[in-house]
């Protein structure tokens, strides 16, 4: 398994781990890979979404932009969260998370919740990305200058 994929997948679980240390470089690397996957998917008209609508959804909980499912599936496949046939790659998610953070009950529950089967591959991708966003710590605020 590609180590950068493992780092990215593991950042998904940072928010619920019992371990107090957060590997900030792994979180930063995962954010960068997610951004790059988004850019790649935006460059294809079949998987692109309206940026304004997407930003509104992410910041204000607005309605989902048209094509969100295809866009999310594109990202999820690039990141290795889903296989090319759209099935969830739970083993990759789980192995990557355990490799960085160790195995614990909270991690196992989150893996099970985030990778639970959904009616369509697109819905599974949307759920995986929502889990990622809700369980990845927010970047630290810059300290005020003195």
PDB file of C-alpha atoms in Angstrom:
ATOM      1  CA  UNK A   1       0.000   0.000   0.000  1.00  0.00           C
ATOM      2  CA  UNK A   2       1.274   3.443  -0.863  1.00  0.00           C
ATOM      3  CA  UNK A   3       2.428   5.185   2.324  1.00  0.00           C
ATOM      4  CA  UNK A   4       0.939   8.529   1.326  1.00  0.00           C
ATOM      5  CA  UNK A   5      -2.453   6.852   0.889  1.00  0.00           C
ATOM      6  CA  UNK A   6      -2.052   5.344   4.353  1.00  0.00           C
ATOM      7  CA  UNK A   7      -1.280   8.765   5.802  1.00  0.00           C
ATOM      8  CA  UNK A   8      -4.268  10.297   4.090  1.00  0.00           C
ATOM      9  CA  UNK A   9      -6.664   7.602   5.171  1.00  0.00           C
ATOM     10  CA  UNK A  10      -5.396   7.727   8.734  1.00  0.00           C
ATOM     11  CA  UNK A  11      -6.020  11.441   9.054  1.00  0.00           C
ATOM     12  CA  UNK A  12      -9.691  10.565   8.665  1.00  0.00           C
ATOM     13  CA  UNK A  13      -9.630   9.069  12.140  1.00  0.00           C
ATOM     14  CA  UNK A  14      -7.647  11.684  14.055  1.00  0.00           C
ATOM     15  CA  UNK A  15     -10.652  13.315  15.700  1.00  0.00           C
ATOM     16  CA  UNK A  16     -11.791  10.272  17.656  1.00  0.00           C
ATOM     17  CA  UNK A  17      -8.603   8.590  18.680  1.00  0.00           C
ATOM     18  CA  UNK A  18      -7.819   8.122  22.329  1.00  0.00           C
ATOM     19  CA  UNK A  19      -4.175   8.962  21.719  1.00  0.00           C
ATOM     20  CA  UNK A  20      -3.505  12.636  22.536  1.00  0.00           C
ATOM     21  CA  UNK A  21      -0.678  13.138  20.000  1.00  0.00           C
ATOM     22  CA  UNK A  22      -1.678  14.244  16.550  1.00  0.00           C
ATOM     23  CA  UNK A  23       0.778  13.725  13.757  1.00  0.00           C
ATOM     24  CA  UNK A  24       0.335  17.165  12.211  1.00  0.00           C
ATOM     25  CA  UNK A  25       2.565  16.370   9.253  1.00  0.00           C
ATOM     26  CA  UNK A  26       0.305  13.400   8.399  1.00  0.00           C
ATOM     27  CA  UNK A  27      -2.761  15.634   8.679  1.00  0.00           C
ATOM     28  CA  UNK A  28      -1.129  18.259   6.441  1.00  0.00           C
ATOM     29  CA  UNK A  29      -0.116  15.617   3.897  1.00  0.00           C
ATOM     30  CA  UNK A  30      -3.657  14.233   3.809  1.00  0.00           C
ATOM     31  CA  UNK A  31      -5.152  17.670   3.271  1.00  0.00           C
ATOM     32  CA  UNK A  32      -2.740  18.293   0.408  1.00  0.00           C
ATOM     33  CA  UNK A  33      -3.619  14.969  -1.238  1.00  0.00           C
ATOM     34  CA  UNK A  34      -7.325  15.720  -0.858  1.00  0.00           C
ATOM     35  CA  UNK A  35      -6.830  19.145  -2.453  1.00  0.00           C
ATOM     36  CA  UNK A  36      -4.862  17.619  -5.336  1.00  0.00           C
ATOM     37  CA  UNK A  37      -7.541  14.952  -5.872  1.00  0.00           C
ATOM     38  CA  UNK A  38     -10.191  17.701  -5.900  1.00  0.00           C
ATOM     39  CA  UNK A  39      -8.210  19.638  -8.532  1.00  0.00           C
ATOM     40  CA  UNK A  40      -7.857  16.519 -10.683  1.00  0.00           C
ATOM     41  CA  UNK A  41     -11.585  15.811 -10.469  1.00  0.00           C
ATOM     42  CA  UNK A  42     -12.407  19.453 -11.212  1.00  0.00           C
ATOM     43  CA  UNK A  43     -10.382  19.259 -14.431  1.00  0.00           C
ATOM     44  CA  UNK A  44     -12.733  16.608 -15.838  1.00  0.00           C
ATOM     45  CA  UNK A  45     -16.154  17.935 -16.949  1.00  0.00           C
ATOM     46  CA  UNK A  46     -17.742  14.577 -16.018  1.00  0.00           C
ATOM     47  CA  UNK A  47     -16.675  14.931 -12.370  1.00  0.00           C
ATOM     48  CA  UNK A  48     -16.451  18.705 -11.885  1.00  0.00           C
ATOM     49  CA  UNK A  49     -18.742  20.623  -9.526  1.00  0.00           C
ATOM     50  CA  UNK A  50     -19.586  24.293  -9.219  1.00  0.00           C
ATOM     51  CA  UNK A  51     -16.961  25.685  -6.800  1.00  0.00           C
ATOM     52  CA  UNK A  52     -19.296  28.342  -5.393  1.00  0.00           C
ATOM     53  CA  UNK A  53     -21.992  25.786  -4.601  1.00  0.00           C
ATOM     54  CA  UNK A  54     -19.403  23.417  -3.103  1.00  0.00           C
ATOM     55  CA  UNK A  55     -17.945  26.151  -0.896  1.00  0.00           C
ATOM     56  CA  UNK A  56     -21.447  27.130   0.207  1.00  0.00           C
ATOM     57  CA  UNK A  57     -22.159  23.508   1.150  1.00  0.00           C
ATOM     58  CA  UNK A  58     -18.908  23.151   3.086  1.00  0.00           C
ATOM     59  CA  UNK A  59     -19.063  26.480   4.894  1.00  0.00           C
ATOM     60  CA  UNK A  60     -22.782  27.058   5.373  1.00  0.00           C
ATOM     61  CA  UNK A  61     -24.419  23.663   4.937  1.00  0.00           C
ATOM     62  CA  UNK A  62     -26.088  24.784   1.731  1.00  0.00           C
ATOM     63  CA  UNK A  63     -27.614  22.415  -0.761  1.00  0.00           C
ATOM     64  CA  UNK A  64     -25.423  19.871  -2.513  1.00  0.00           C
ATOM     65  CA  UNK A  65     -24.027  21.009  -5.841  1.00  0.00           C
ATOM     66  CA  UNK A  66     -25.038  19.148  -8.951  1.00  0.00           C
ATOM     67  CA  UNK A  67     -22.660  16.255  -9.644  1.00  0.00           C
ATOM     68  CA  UNK A  68     -21.445  16.012  -6.014  1.00  0.00           C
ATOM     69  CA  UNK A  69     -21.704  12.225  -6.106  1.00  0.00           C
ATOM     70  CA  UNK A  70     -19.517  11.841  -9.194  1.00  0.00           C
ATOM     71  CA  UNK A  71     -17.041  14.376  -7.838  1.00  0.00           C
ATOM     72  CA  UNK A  72     -16.832  12.640  -4.450  1.00  0.00           C
ATOM     73  CA  UNK A  73     -16.421   9.228  -6.073  1.00  0.00           C
ATOM     74  CA  UNK A  74     -13.610  10.574  -8.242  1.00  0.00           C
ATOM     75  CA  UNK A  75     -11.802  11.904  -5.161  1.00  0.00           C
ATOM     76  CA  UNK A  76     -12.400   8.721  -3.177  1.00  0.00           C
ATOM     77  CA  UNK A  77     -10.977   6.538  -5.936  1.00  0.00           C
ATOM     78  CA  UNK A  78      -7.883   8.714  -6.314  1.00  0.00           C
ATOM     79  CA  UNK A  79      -7.280   8.517  -2.569  1.00  0.00           C
ATOM     80  CA  UNK A  80      -7.750   4.749  -2.545  1.00  0.00           C
ATOM     81  CA  UNK A  81     -10.797   4.834  -0.274  1.00  0.00           C
ATOM     82  CA  UNK A  82     -12.820   3.107  -2.996  1.00  0.00           C
ATOM     83  CA  UNK A  83     -11.818   0.650  -5.670  1.00  0.00           C
ATOM     84  CA  UNK A  84     -12.326   1.342  -9.362  1.00  0.00           C
ATOM     85  CA  UNK A  85     -15.617  -0.572  -9.254  1.00  0.00           C
ATOM     86  CA  UNK A  86     -16.851   1.777  -6.498  1.00  0.00           C
ATOM     87  CA  UNK A  87     -16.664  -0.691  -3.622  1.00  0.00           C
ATOM     88  CA  UNK A  88     -15.250   0.643  -0.374  1.00  0.00           C
ATOM     89  CA  UNK A  89     -11.683  -0.399   0.296  1.00  0.00           C
ATOM     90  CA  UNK A  90     -12.218  -0.966   4.039  1.00  0.00           C
ATOM     91  CA  UNK A  91      -9.001  -2.953   4.473  1.00  0.00           C
ATOM     92  CA  UNK A  92      -6.936  -0.061   3.134  1.00  0.00           C
ATOM     93  CA  UNK A  93      -8.768   2.409   5.354  1.00  0.00           C
ATOM     94  CA  UNK A  94      -8.385   0.200   8.410  1.00  0.00           C
ATOM     95  CA  UNK A  95      -4.756  -0.862   7.832  1.00  0.00           C
ATOM     96  CA  UNK A  96      -3.676   2.700   7.157  1.00  0.00           C
ATOM     97  CA  UNK A  97      -5.373   4.007  10.294  1.00  0.00           C
ATOM     98  CA  UNK A  98      -3.964   1.257  12.499  1.00  0.00           C
ATOM     99  CA  UNK A  99      -0.460   1.708  11.099  1.00  0.00           C
ATOM    100  CA  UNK A 100      -0.354   5.327  12.254  1.00  0.00           C
ATOM    101  CA  UNK A 101      -2.586   5.426  15.327  1.00  0.00           C
ATOM    102  CA  UNK A 102      -2.732   1.864  16.607  1.00  0.00           C
ATOM    103  CA  UNK A 103      -5.786  -0.261  17.094  1.00  0.00           C
ATOM    104  CA  UNK A 104      -8.435   0.732  19.595  1.00  0.00           C
ATOM    105  CA  UNK A 105     -12.172   0.383  20.060  1.00  0.00           C
ATOM    106  CA  UNK A 106     -12.994   3.955  18.993  1.00  0.00           C
ATOM    107  CA  UNK A 107     -10.956   3.576  15.815  1.00  0.00           C
ATOM    108  CA  UNK A 108     -12.679   0.303  14.947  1.00  0.00           C
ATOM    109  CA  UNK A 109     -16.132   1.848  15.484  1.00  0.00           C
ATOM    110  CA  UNK A 110     -15.282   4.848  13.318  1.00  0.00           C
ATOM    111  CA  UNK A 111     -13.902   2.637  10.543  1.00  0.00           C
ATOM    112  CA  UNK A 112     -17.094   0.574  10.654  1.00  0.00           C
ATOM    113  CA  UNK A 113     -19.328   3.678  10.649  1.00  0.00           C
ATOM    114  CA  UNK A 114     -17.466   5.499   7.874  1.00  0.00           C
ATOM    115  CA  UNK A 115     -17.189   2.449   5.634  1.00  0.00           C
ATOM    116  CA  UNK A 116     -20.714   1.107   6.157  1.00  0.00           C
ATOM    117  CA  UNK A 117     -22.327   0.033   2.880  1.00  0.00           C
ATOM    118  CA  UNK A 118     -24.382   2.677   1.110  1.00  0.00           C
ATOM    119  CA  UNK A 119     -26.964   2.271  -1.681  1.00  0.00           C
ATOM    120  CA  UNK A 120     -24.585   3.587  -4.367  1.00  0.00           C
ATOM    121  CA  UNK A 121     -20.829   4.092  -4.775  1.00  0.00           C
ATOM    122  CA  UNK A 122     -21.459   7.850  -5.020  1.00  0.00           C
ATOM    123  CA  UNK A 123     -23.311   7.899  -1.690  1.00  0.00           C
ATOM    124  CA  UNK A 124     -20.494   5.869  -0.127  1.00  0.00           C
ATOM    125  CA  UNK A 125     -17.963   8.405  -1.413  1.00  0.00           C
ATOM    126  CA  UNK A 126     -19.961  11.325  -0.018  1.00  0.00           C
ATOM    127  CA  UNK A 127     -20.134   9.577   3.366  1.00  0.00           C
ATOM    128  CA  UNK A 128     -16.389   8.848   3.391  1.00  0.00           C
ATOM    129  CA  UNK A 129     -15.546  12.469   2.624  1.00  0.00           C
ATOM    130  CA  UNK A 130     -18.002  13.732   5.260  1.00  0.00           C
ATOM    131  CA  UNK A 131     -16.361  11.406   7.788  1.00  0.00           C
ATOM    132  CA  UNK A 132     -12.959  12.711   6.771  1.00  0.00           C
ATOM    133  CA  UNK A 133     -14.023  16.339   7.139  1.00  0.00           C
ATOM    134  CA  UNK A 134     -15.757  15.828  10.488  1.00  0.00           C
ATOM    135  CA  UNK A 135     -12.948  13.774  12.047  1.00  0.00           C
ATOM    136  CA  UNK A 136      -9.873  15.622  10.843  1.00  0.00           C
ATOM    137  CA  UNK A 137      -8.679  18.296  13.255  1.00  0.00           C
ATOM    138  CA  UNK A 138      -8.911  21.862  12.068  1.00  0.00           C
ATOM    139  CA  UNK A 139      -5.604  23.526  11.296  1.00  0.00           C
ATOM    140  CA  UNK A 140      -4.140  25.397  14.253  1.00  0.00           C
ATOM    141  CA  UNK A 141      -4.882  29.103  14.267  1.00  0.00           C
ATOM    142  CA  UNK A 142      -1.877  31.306  13.652  1.00  0.00           C
ATOM    143  CA  UNK A 143      -0.663  32.960  16.830  1.00  0.00           C
ATOM    144  CA  UNK A 144      -1.280  36.669  17.034  1.00  0.00           C
ATOM    145  CA  UNK A 145       1.819  38.715  16.360  1.00  0.00           C
ATOM    146  CA  UNK A 146       3.338  40.430  19.313  1.00  0.00           C
TER     147      UNK A 146
END
